[in-house]
Coordinates of C-alpha atoms in Angstrom, one line a residue:
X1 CA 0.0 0.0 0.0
X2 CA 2.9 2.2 -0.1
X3 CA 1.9 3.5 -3.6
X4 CA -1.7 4.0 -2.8
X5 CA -1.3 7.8 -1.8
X6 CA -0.1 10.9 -2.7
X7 CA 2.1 11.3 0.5
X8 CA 3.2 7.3 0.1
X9 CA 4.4 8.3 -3.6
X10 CA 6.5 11.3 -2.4
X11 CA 8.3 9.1 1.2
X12 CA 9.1 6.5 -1.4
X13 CA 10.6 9.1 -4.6
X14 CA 12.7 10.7 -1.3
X15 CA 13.7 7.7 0.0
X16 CA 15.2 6.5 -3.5
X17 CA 16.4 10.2 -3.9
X18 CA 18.4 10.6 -1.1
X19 CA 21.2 7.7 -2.0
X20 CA 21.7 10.0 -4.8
X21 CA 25.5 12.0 -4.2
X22 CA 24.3 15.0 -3.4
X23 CA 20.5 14.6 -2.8
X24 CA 21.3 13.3 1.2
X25 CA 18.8 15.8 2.2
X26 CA 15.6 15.1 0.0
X27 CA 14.2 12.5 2.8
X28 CA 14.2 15.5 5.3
X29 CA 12.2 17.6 3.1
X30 CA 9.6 15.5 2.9
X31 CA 6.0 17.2 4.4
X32 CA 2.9 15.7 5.2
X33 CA 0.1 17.8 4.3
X34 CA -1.0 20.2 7.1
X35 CA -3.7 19.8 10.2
X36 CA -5.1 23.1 12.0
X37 CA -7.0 20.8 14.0
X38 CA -5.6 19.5 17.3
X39 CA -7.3 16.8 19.4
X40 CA -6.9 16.3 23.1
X41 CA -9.3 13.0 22.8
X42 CA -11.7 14.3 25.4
X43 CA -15.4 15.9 25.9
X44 CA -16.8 13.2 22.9
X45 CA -20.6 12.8 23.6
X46 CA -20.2 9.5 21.4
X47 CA -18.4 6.9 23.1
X48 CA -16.2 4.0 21.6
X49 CA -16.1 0.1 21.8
X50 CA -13.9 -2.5 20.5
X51 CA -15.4 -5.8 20.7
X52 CA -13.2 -7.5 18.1
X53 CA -9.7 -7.6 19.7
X54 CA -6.7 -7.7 17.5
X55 CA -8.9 -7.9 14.7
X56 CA -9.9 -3.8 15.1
X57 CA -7.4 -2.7 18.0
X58 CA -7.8 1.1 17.2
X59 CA -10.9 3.7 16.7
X60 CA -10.5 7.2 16.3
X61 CA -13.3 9.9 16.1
X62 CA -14.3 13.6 16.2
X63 CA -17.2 15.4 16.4
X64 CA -17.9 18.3 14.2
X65 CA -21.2 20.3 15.1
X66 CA -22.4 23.1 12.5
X67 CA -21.5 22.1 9.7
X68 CA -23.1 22.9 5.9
X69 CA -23.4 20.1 3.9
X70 CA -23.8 21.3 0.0
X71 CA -21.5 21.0 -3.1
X72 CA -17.8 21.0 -2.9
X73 CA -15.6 24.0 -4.8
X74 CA -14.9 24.1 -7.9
X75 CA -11.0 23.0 -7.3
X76 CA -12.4 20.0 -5.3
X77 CA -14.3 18.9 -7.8
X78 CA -11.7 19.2 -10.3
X79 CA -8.8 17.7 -7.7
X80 CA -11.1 14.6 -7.3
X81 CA -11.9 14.0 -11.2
X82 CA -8.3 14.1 -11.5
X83 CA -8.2 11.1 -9.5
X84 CA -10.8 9.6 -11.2
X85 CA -13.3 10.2 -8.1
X86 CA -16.7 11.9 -8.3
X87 CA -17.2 14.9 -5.9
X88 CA -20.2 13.4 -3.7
X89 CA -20.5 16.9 -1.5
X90 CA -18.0 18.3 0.7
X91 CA -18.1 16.2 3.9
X92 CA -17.8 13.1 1.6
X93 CA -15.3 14.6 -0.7
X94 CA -12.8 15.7 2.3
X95 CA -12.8 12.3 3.2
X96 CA -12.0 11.3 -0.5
X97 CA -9.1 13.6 -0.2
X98 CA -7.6 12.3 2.7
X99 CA -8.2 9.1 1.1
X100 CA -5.9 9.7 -1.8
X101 CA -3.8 12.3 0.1
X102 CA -2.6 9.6 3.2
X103 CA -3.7 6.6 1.9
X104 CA -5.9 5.6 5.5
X105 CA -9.4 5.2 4.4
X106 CA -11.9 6.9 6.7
X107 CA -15.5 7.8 7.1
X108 CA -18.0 10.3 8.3
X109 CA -21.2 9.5 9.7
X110 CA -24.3 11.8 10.3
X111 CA -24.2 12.1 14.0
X112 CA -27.6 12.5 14.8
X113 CA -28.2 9.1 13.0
X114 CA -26.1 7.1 15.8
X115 CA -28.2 5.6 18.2
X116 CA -27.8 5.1 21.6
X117 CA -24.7 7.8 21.9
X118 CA -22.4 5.0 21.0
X119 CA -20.2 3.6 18.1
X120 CA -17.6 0.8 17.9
X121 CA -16.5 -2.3 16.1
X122 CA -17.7 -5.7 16.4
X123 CA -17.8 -9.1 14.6
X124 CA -21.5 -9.4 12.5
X125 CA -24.4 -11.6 14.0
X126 CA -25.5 -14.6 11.7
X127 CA -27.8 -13.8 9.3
X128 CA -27.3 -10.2 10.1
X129 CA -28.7 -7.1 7.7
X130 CA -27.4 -4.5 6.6
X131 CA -27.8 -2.1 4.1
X132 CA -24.9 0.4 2.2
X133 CA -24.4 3.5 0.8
X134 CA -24.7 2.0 -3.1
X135 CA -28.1 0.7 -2.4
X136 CA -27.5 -2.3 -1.9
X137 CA -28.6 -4.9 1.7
X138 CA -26.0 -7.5 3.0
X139 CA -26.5 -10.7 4.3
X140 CA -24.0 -11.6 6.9
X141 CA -22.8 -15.1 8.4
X142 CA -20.6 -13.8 11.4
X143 CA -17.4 -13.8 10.0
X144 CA -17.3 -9.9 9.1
X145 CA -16.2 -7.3 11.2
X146 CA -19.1 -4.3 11.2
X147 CA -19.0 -0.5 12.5
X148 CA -21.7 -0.5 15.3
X149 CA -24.0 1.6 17.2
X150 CA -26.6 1.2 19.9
X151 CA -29.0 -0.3 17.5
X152 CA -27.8 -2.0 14.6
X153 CA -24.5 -2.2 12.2
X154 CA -24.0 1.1 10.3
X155 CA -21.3 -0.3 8.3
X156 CA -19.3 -3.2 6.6
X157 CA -15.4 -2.4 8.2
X158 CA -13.0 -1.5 6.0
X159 CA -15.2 -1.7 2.7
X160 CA -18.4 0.6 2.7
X161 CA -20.3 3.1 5.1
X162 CA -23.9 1.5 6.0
X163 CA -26.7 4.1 4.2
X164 CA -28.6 4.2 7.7
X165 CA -26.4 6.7 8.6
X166 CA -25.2 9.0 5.7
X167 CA -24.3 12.0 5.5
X168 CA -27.4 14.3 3.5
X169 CA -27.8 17.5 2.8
X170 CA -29.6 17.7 6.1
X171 CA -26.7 16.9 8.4
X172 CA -25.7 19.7 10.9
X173 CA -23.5 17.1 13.0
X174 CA -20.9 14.7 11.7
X175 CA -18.5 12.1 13.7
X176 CA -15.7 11.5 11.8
X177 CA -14.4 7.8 11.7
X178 CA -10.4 7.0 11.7
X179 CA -9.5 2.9 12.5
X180 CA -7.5 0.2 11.7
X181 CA -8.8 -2.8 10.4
X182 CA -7.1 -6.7 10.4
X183 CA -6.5 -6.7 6.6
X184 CA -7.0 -10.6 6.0
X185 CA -10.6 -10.0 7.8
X186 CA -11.4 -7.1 5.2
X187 CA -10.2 -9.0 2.2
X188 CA -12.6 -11.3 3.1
X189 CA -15.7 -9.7 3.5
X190 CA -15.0 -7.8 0.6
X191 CA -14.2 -10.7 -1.8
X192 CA -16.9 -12.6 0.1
X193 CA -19.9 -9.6 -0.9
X194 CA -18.2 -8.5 -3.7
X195 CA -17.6 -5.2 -2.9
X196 CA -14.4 -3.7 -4.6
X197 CA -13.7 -0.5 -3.3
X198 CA -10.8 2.2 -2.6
X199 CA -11.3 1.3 0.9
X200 CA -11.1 -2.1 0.7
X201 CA -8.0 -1.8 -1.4
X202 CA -5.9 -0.1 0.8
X203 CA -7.3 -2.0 4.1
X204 CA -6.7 -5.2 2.7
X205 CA -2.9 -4.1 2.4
X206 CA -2.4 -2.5 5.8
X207 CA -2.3 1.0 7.2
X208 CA 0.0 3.1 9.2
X209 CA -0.9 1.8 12.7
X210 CA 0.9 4.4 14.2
X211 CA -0.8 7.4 11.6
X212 CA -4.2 7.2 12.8
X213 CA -3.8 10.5 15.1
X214 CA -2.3 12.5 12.1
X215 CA -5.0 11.4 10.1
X216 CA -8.1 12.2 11.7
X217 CA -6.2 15.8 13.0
X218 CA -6.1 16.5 9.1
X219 CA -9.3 14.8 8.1
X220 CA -11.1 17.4 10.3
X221 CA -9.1 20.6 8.9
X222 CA -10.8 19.4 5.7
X223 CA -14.3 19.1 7.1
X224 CA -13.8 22.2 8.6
X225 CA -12.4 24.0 5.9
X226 CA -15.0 22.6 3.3
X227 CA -17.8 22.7 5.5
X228 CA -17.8 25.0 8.4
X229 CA -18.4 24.0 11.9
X230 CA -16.1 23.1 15.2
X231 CA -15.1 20.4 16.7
X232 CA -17.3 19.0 20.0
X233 CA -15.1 16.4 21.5
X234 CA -12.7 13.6 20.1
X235 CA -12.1 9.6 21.7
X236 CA -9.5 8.0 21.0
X237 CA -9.9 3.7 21.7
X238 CA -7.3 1.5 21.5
X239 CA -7.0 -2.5 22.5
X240 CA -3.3 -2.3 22.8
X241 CA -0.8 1.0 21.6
X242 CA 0.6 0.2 18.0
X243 CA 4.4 -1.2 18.2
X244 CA 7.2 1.4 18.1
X245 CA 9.2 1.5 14.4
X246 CA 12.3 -0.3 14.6
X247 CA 15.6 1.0 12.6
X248 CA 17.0 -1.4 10.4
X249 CA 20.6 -1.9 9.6
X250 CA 20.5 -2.8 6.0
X251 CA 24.1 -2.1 4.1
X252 CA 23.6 -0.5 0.5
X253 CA 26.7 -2.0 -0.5
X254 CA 25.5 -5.5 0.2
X255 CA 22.9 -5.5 -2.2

C-alpha cells in the first residue's frame, strides 16, 4: 500500500532520492500535508467500543457540530476528477481527499443518525442485515467485522459506510471515523460480498498503525475548511498502543 497515496508516492521518490550524491537531504524535506486541528481526545458525547480484539485494535473519532453540507468548490471537484473520483458533497469529498492524500481510508457519519450515543467495532451476527451506501442490503454469516451503534450495524469495516447513517444534505453534525482494520478479515468480507472499493483496497494491504492520530487531526481541517463547523469532542480507543518502528541496519553496498 505504499503507492496508494499521494504522501506514500512522495516518502518512497525521497527515499530513492536521497542515496543519490548529493540529494542526502531530499528524505528530510519531505512534508505531510497540514492539520489546523488539534485533538486532546476528550469531551466526545459519542463513546467508543472495540469488541473485536486484535482484529480492530484502534478507533479514532471527532465530532464536528455546525456544519453545511452542499457542493464541494470548484477546485475540489476538479482535484477529485483528477483522481478519477466523483465529488459526492464536501463532507464526503474531504474524506476522498484524505483518502488519496494519506492513503488511510476513513469515514464520516451523520451524527444525529447514531443511536444510543455509542459507536464501535464488532464481529456481525449470523444472518445479520445490513444495508450500504450503493443501495445495496448485505446478508451476513458472522465472519465480518461491522462499524456498530446502539442499535444496529452502520457499516461493513474497512469496505463501505452503512446508508442508515449517511451523511445528507440535512446533516448539521458529523463524527468523523479514523480505525484500523485486520487486513485478512477485510479482504474477506469484501471478496466474500463482492464489494471492490478504494477502501477495501488499501485496508486489505495495511495501514499506518501508528498514523491514525495524524489522520483524523487532518481529516477534520478538511471538514472544517470545506464545511464550516467546530469540533465538539474527540475519543480516541485503542486494544493495545501500535508497536514502536524499529531501525533497520540494512548495508547498501551489500545489495
Amino acid at each position: 500500500g505504499h503507492f496508494l497515496s499521494h504522501y506514500g508516492v512522495a516518502r518512497e521518490l525521497a527515499a530513492a532520492l536521497s542515496l543519490r550524491p548529493g540529494l542526502d537531504q531530499v528524505l528530510k524535506s519531505l512534508k505531510k500535508p497540514s492539520s489546523t486541528v488539534k485533538l486532546d481526545w476528550k469531551n466526545s458525547p459519542i463513546a467508543v467500543e472495540l469488541k473485536a480484539g486484535d482484529l480492530a485494535p484502534q478507533f479514532l473519532g471527532v465530532l464536528i457540530e455546525g456544519v453545511k453540507v452542499g457542493p464541494s468548490p470548484a477546485s475540489v471537484v476538479t482535484r477529485l476528477q483528477a483522481c478519477g473520483l466523483r465529488s459526492i458533497n464536501n463532507v464526503v469529498d474531504a474524506t476522498n481527499i484524505l483518502l488519496m492524500e494519506l492513503g488511510h481510508p476513513v469515514h464520516a457519519y451523520d451524527a444525529d443518525k447514531i443511536s444510543g450515543k455509542k459507536i464501535g467495532v464488532r464481529l456481525s451476527g449470523k444472518d445479520e442485515k445490513l444495508p450500504l451506501l450503493d443501495g445495496t442490503t448485505l446478508t451476513l454469516d458472522g465472519s465480518e467485522l461491522v462499524i456498530f451503534d446502539g442499535a444496529q450495524a452502520i457499516g461493513l469495516a474497512g469496505v463501505m459506510g452503512g446508508g442508515n447513517s449517511e451523511v445528507t444534505e440535512k446533516t448539521t453534525r458529523v463524527f468523523l471515523e479514523c480505525a484500523q482494520f485486520d487486513p485478512v478479515t477485510v479482504r474477506k468480507a469484501k471478496a466474500r460480498h463482492q464489494k471492490q472499493t478504494d477502501a477495501a483496497h488499501r485496508f486489505e494491504r495495511g495501514v499506518d498503525p501508528q498514523g491514525l492520530g495524524n489522520v483524523i487531526s487532518r481529516l477534520a481541517t478538511l471538514v472544517i475548511e470545506l464545511a464550516g463547523g467546530k469540533t465538539a469532542g474527540s475519543v480516541k480507543a485503542q486494544i493495545k498502543a501500535p508497536a514502536e518502528p524499529v531501525a533497520i541496519e540494512f548495508p547498501y553496498n551489500y545489495v
